[in-house]
Coordinates of C-alpha atoms in Angstrom, one line a residue:
Chain A
D1 CA -8.5 -26.6 20.5
A2 CA -7.2 -26.9 16.9
K3 CA -4.6 -29.5 16.4
T4 CA -2.8 -27.8 13.6
T5 CA -0.3 -24.9 13.2
Q6 CA -0.3 -22.7 10.1
P7 CA 1.5 -19.5 9.3
P8 CA -0.8 -16.5 9.7
S9 CA -0.3 -15.1 6.2
M10 CA 1.4 -15.8 2.9
D11 CA 1.7 -13.9 -0.4
C12 CA 1.8 -15.4 -3.9
A13 CA 2.1 -13.9 -7.3
E14 CA -0.7 -14.7 -9.8
G15 CA 0.1 -17.7 -11.9
R16 CA 2.7 -19.1 -9.5
A17 CA 2.2 -22.1 -7.3
A18 CA 1.0 -21.4 -3.8
N19 CA 2.4 -23.8 -1.2
L20 CA 0.6 -23.7 2.2
P21 CA 2.2 -25.6 5.0
C22 CA 0.5 -27.2 8.0
N23 CA 1.9 -28.9 11.1
H24 CA -0.1 -31.6 12.8
S25 CA 2.4 -33.4 14.9
T26 CA -0.2 -35.0 17.3
I27 CA -2.3 -36.5 14.5
S28 CA -3.8 -39.9 15.3
G29 CA -3.8 -42.9 13.0
N30 CA -7.5 -42.6 12.3
E31 CA -7.5 -38.8 11.6
Y32 CA -7.7 -37.3 8.2
V33 CA -6.1 -34.0 7.1
Y34 CA -8.8 -31.7 5.6
W35 CA -8.3 -28.4 3.8
Y36 CA -10.9 -25.7 3.5
R37 CA -10.8 -22.1 2.4
Q38 CA -13.1 -19.2 3.2
I39 CA -13.5 -16.3 1.0
H40 CA -14.6 -13.1 2.7
S41 CA -18.2 -13.3 4.1
Q42 CA -18.9 -16.8 2.7
G43 CA -19.1 -20.2 4.2
P44 CA -16.0 -22.5 4.1
Q45 CA -15.4 -24.3 0.8
Y46 CA -14.0 -27.8 0.8
I47 CA -10.7 -28.2 -1.1
I48 CA -9.2 -31.6 -0.5
H49 CA -8.5 -34.2 2.2
G50 CA -6.2 -37.2 2.7
L51 CA -5.2 -39.8 5.2
K52 CA -1.7 -41.1 4.3
N53 CA -1.3 -40.8 0.5
N54 CA -0.8 -37.7 -1.5
E55 CA -4.0 -36.5 -3.1
T56 CA -4.8 -34.4 -6.2
N57 CA -8.1 -33.0 -7.5
E58 CA -9.1 -30.3 -9.9
M59 CA -8.5 -27.6 -7.2
A60 CA -5.3 -28.6 -5.5
S61 CA -2.8 -31.2 -4.5
L62 CA -2.2 -32.4 -0.9
I63 CA 1.3 -33.6 0.1
I64 CA 1.4 -35.5 3.4
T65 CA 4.8 -36.4 4.9
E66 CA 5.5 -40.0 5.6
D67 CA 5.2 -39.6 9.4
R68 CA 2.0 -37.7 8.8
K69 CA 3.1 -34.9 11.1
S70 CA 2.8 -32.2 8.5
S71 CA 1.3 -31.5 5.1
T72 CA 1.4 -29.0 2.3
L73 CA -1.5 -27.8 0.2
I74 CA -0.4 -26.8 -3.3
L75 CA -2.5 -24.5 -5.6
P76 CA -0.6 -25.1 -8.8
H77 CA -1.5 -21.8 -10.6
A78 CA -2.8 -19.3 -8.2
T79 CA -5.3 -16.7 -9.4
L80 CA -6.7 -13.6 -7.7
R81 CA -9.8 -15.5 -6.9
D82 CA -7.7 -17.8 -4.7
T83 CA -7.2 -15.0 -2.2
A84 CA -8.8 -16.4 1.0
V85 CA -8.2 -17.8 4.4
Y86 CA -7.1 -21.5 4.2
Y87 CA -7.8 -23.8 7.0
C88 CA -5.9 -27.1 7.7
I89 CA -8.0 -29.3 9.9
V90 CA -7.3 -32.7 11.4
S91 CA -10.4 -34.8 12.1
V92 CA -11.7 -38.3 12.3
G93 CA -13.6 -39.6 9.4
I94 CA -17.3 -39.4 8.7
Q95 CA -18.4 -42.3 10.8
A96 CA -17.9 -40.4 14.0
G97 CA -20.2 -37.6 13.0
T98 CA -17.9 -35.1 14.6
A99 CA -17.6 -31.4 13.9
L100 CA -14.6 -29.9 12.2
I101 CA -12.7 -27.6 14.6
F102 CA -11.1 -24.6 12.9
G103 CA -7.8 -23.0 13.8
K104 CA -6.7 -19.6 12.8
G105 CA -5.8 -20.6 9.2
T106 CA -3.5 -18.9 6.7
T107 CA -4.5 -15.8 4.9
L108 CA -3.3 -16.2 1.3
S109 CA -3.0 -13.0 -0.7
V110 CA -2.6 -13.5 -4.4
S111 CA -1.5 -10.4 -6.3
S112 CA -1.0 -9.6 -10.0
Chain B
G1 CA -21.9 -32.3 -5.1
A2 CA -23.7 -32.1 -1.8
V3 CA -25.1 -28.7 -1.0
V4 CA -26.1 -27.1 2.2
S5 CA -28.3 -24.1 1.9
Q6 CA -28.7 -21.4 4.6
H7 CA -31.4 -18.8 4.9
P8 CA -31.5 -15.8 5.3
S9 CA -28.1 -14.7 4.1
R10 CA -28.4 -11.4 5.9
V11 CA -30.7 -10.2 8.6
I12 CA -31.0 -7.0 10.7
C13 CA -33.2 -7.1 13.9
K14 CA -34.0 -4.9 16.8
S15 CA -32.5 -5.6 20.2
G16 CA -34.8 -7.9 22.2
T17 CA -36.4 -9.7 19.2
S18 CA -35.7 -13.3 18.1
V19 CA -34.3 -14.4 14.8
K20 CA -34.5 -17.8 13.1
I21 CA -31.9 -19.1 10.8
E22 CA -32.6 -22.2 8.6
C23 CA -30.1 -24.7 7.4
R24 CA -31.1 -27.3 4.8
S25 CA -29.2 -30.2 3.2
L26 CA -30.5 -30.1 -0.4
D27 CA -29.5 -33.5 -1.8
F28 CA -28.6 -35.7 1.2
Q29 CA -29.9 -36.6 4.6
A30 CA -28.1 -35.2 7.6
T31 CA -28.8 -36.8 11.0
T32 CA -26.2 -34.4 12.4
M33 CA -25.7 -30.7 11.6
F34 CA -23.3 -28.3 13.2
W35 CA -23.7 -24.6 14.0
Y36 CA -20.7 -22.2 14.1
R37 CA -20.3 -18.5 14.9
Q38 CA -17.6 -16.2 13.5
F39 CA -16.8 -12.8 14.7
P40 CA -14.8 -10.3 12.5
K41 CA -11.2 -11.3 11.9
Q42 CA -11.6 -14.5 13.9
S43 CA -12.0 -18.2 13.0
L44 CA -15.2 -20.2 13.1
M45 CA -16.2 -21.3 16.6
L46 CA -18.3 -24.4 17.0
M47 CA -21.5 -23.5 19.0
A48 CA -23.5 -26.7 19.0
T49 CA -24.2 -30.1 17.3
S50 CA -27.7 -30.5 16.1
N51 CA -29.1 -34.1 16.2
E52 CA -32.2 -35.1 14.3
G53 CA -34.9 -36.1 16.7
S54 CA -33.0 -35.3 19.9
K55 CA -31.6 -32.4 21.9
A56 CA -28.7 -30.5 20.6
T57 CA -25.3 -30.7 22.2
Y58 CA -23.9 -27.2 23.1
E59 CA -20.2 -26.3 23.4
Q60 CA -19.0 -24.9 26.7
G61 CA -20.0 -21.3 27.2
V62 CA -22.9 -21.3 24.7
E63 CA -26.2 -20.6 26.3
K64 CA -28.7 -23.2 25.2
D65 CA -31.7 -21.1 26.2
K66 CA -30.5 -18.3 24.1
F67 CA -29.5 -20.2 21.0
L68 CA -32.4 -22.6 20.4
I69 CA -31.7 -25.4 18.0
N70 CA -34.4 -27.6 16.4
H71 CA -33.6 -30.5 14.0
A72 CA -37.0 -31.8 13.2
S73 CA -36.2 -33.5 10.0
L74 CA -33.2 -35.2 8.2
T75 CA -32.8 -32.2 5.9
L76 CA -33.5 -29.2 8.2
S77 CA -32.0 -27.7 11.3
T78 CA -32.9 -24.2 12.6
L79 CA -31.1 -21.9 15.0
T80 CA -33.1 -19.3 16.8
V81 CA -31.3 -16.5 18.5
T82 CA -33.7 -15.4 21.2
S83 CA -33.8 -11.9 22.8
A84 CA -31.0 -10.8 20.5
H85 CA -28.6 -8.2 21.7
P86 CA -25.9 -6.2 19.8
E87 CA -23.2 -8.6 21.1
D88 CA -25.0 -11.4 19.3
S89 CA -24.2 -9.7 16.0
S90 CA -22.0 -12.2 14.1
F91 CA -21.7 -14.5 11.1
Y92 CA -23.5 -17.8 11.7
I93 CA -22.7 -20.8 9.6
C94 CA -24.1 -24.3 9.5
S95 CA -22.5 -27.5 8.3
A96 CA -23.5 -31.1 7.7
R97 CA -21.8 -34.3 6.7
D98 CA -23.4 -36.8 4.4
L99 CA -23.4 -39.9 6.5
G100 CA -25.1 -42.0 3.9
G101 CA -22.8 -41.0 1.0
S102 CA -19.2 -41.8 0.0
K103 CA -17.8 -38.4 0.8
T104 CA -16.2 -37.8 4.1
E105 CA -15.9 -34.1 4.1
A106 CA -18.3 -31.6 5.7
F107 CA -20.3 -29.1 3.6
F108 CA -21.1 -25.6 4.7
G109 CA -23.9 -23.2 4.2
Q110 CA -23.3 -19.7 2.8
G111 CA -23.6 -18.2 6.2
T112 CA -26.0 -15.7 7.8
R113 CA -24.8 -12.2 8.7
L114 CA -26.8 -11.1 11.8
T115 CA -26.8 -7.5 12.9
V116 CA -28.7 -6.6 16.0
V117 CA -29.4 -2.9 16.4

C-alpha cells in the first residue's frame, strides 16, 4: 500500500504557484520522498526528490518538514502544460532496487 | 538523462492471441526493471519485478503464466500477455532504475495501450 496521503484534486490559475501537499507520517529514516507526474496516456515523469533538505531544480521545488512527516511540491509558475496527476512516493534509495509504489495522486488542473 | 523506451505504444489484438511488449533502457544498464498496469482513472499498479538472468517476481494476484516476463539482457525486458482477453485491456508501463549511475530516481517508458477485441 502507498505510504502517502494527497488531496485528490487541486486547481491553479495559469502563472500562479501551485503548492501540492503530501503527508507521509510513517516515513523511515532511509526513505526518500519522490515526486512524479503523469500527463494523460503517458508514462510517469520524474520531477524531483529529497531526503531531508529542501530541493530545487528547473521544474520545481520540494519543501520537506523538519520531522519529515510531510512535504510540499511547488511549481512556481504553473502553465496549462502542468495539468497532470502528481504522485508523491516514499521509497528507499536506489541500492535496494525496489519498485516505486504509486498512490492515487493529486489531479492538478491549471486553467487560464 | 536516462531514457527508457517502450514498444509498441499502442496495440490492438484479437481475443485469444498473445502480445509482446518491449522495454529498453537506452543509455544505462538495468539489472532490474518493473512492470506496471494502469486501468482507466486508476493509479499505476505494480505487476512484477523483472530481474536480468533470473525469474521475475510477481505481485500477489498477478498470474505468472499469463504475463510472461523475460529479461535476457541488461537493456531489454519483455512482457508477453498470453491468451489475451478483453479484461486484459489496459495501459502497461515499464520502469527501470540506473543502478550504476548517480541518479536515484526511476525512469519510465511511454507506456503501451493494449486493447483486446
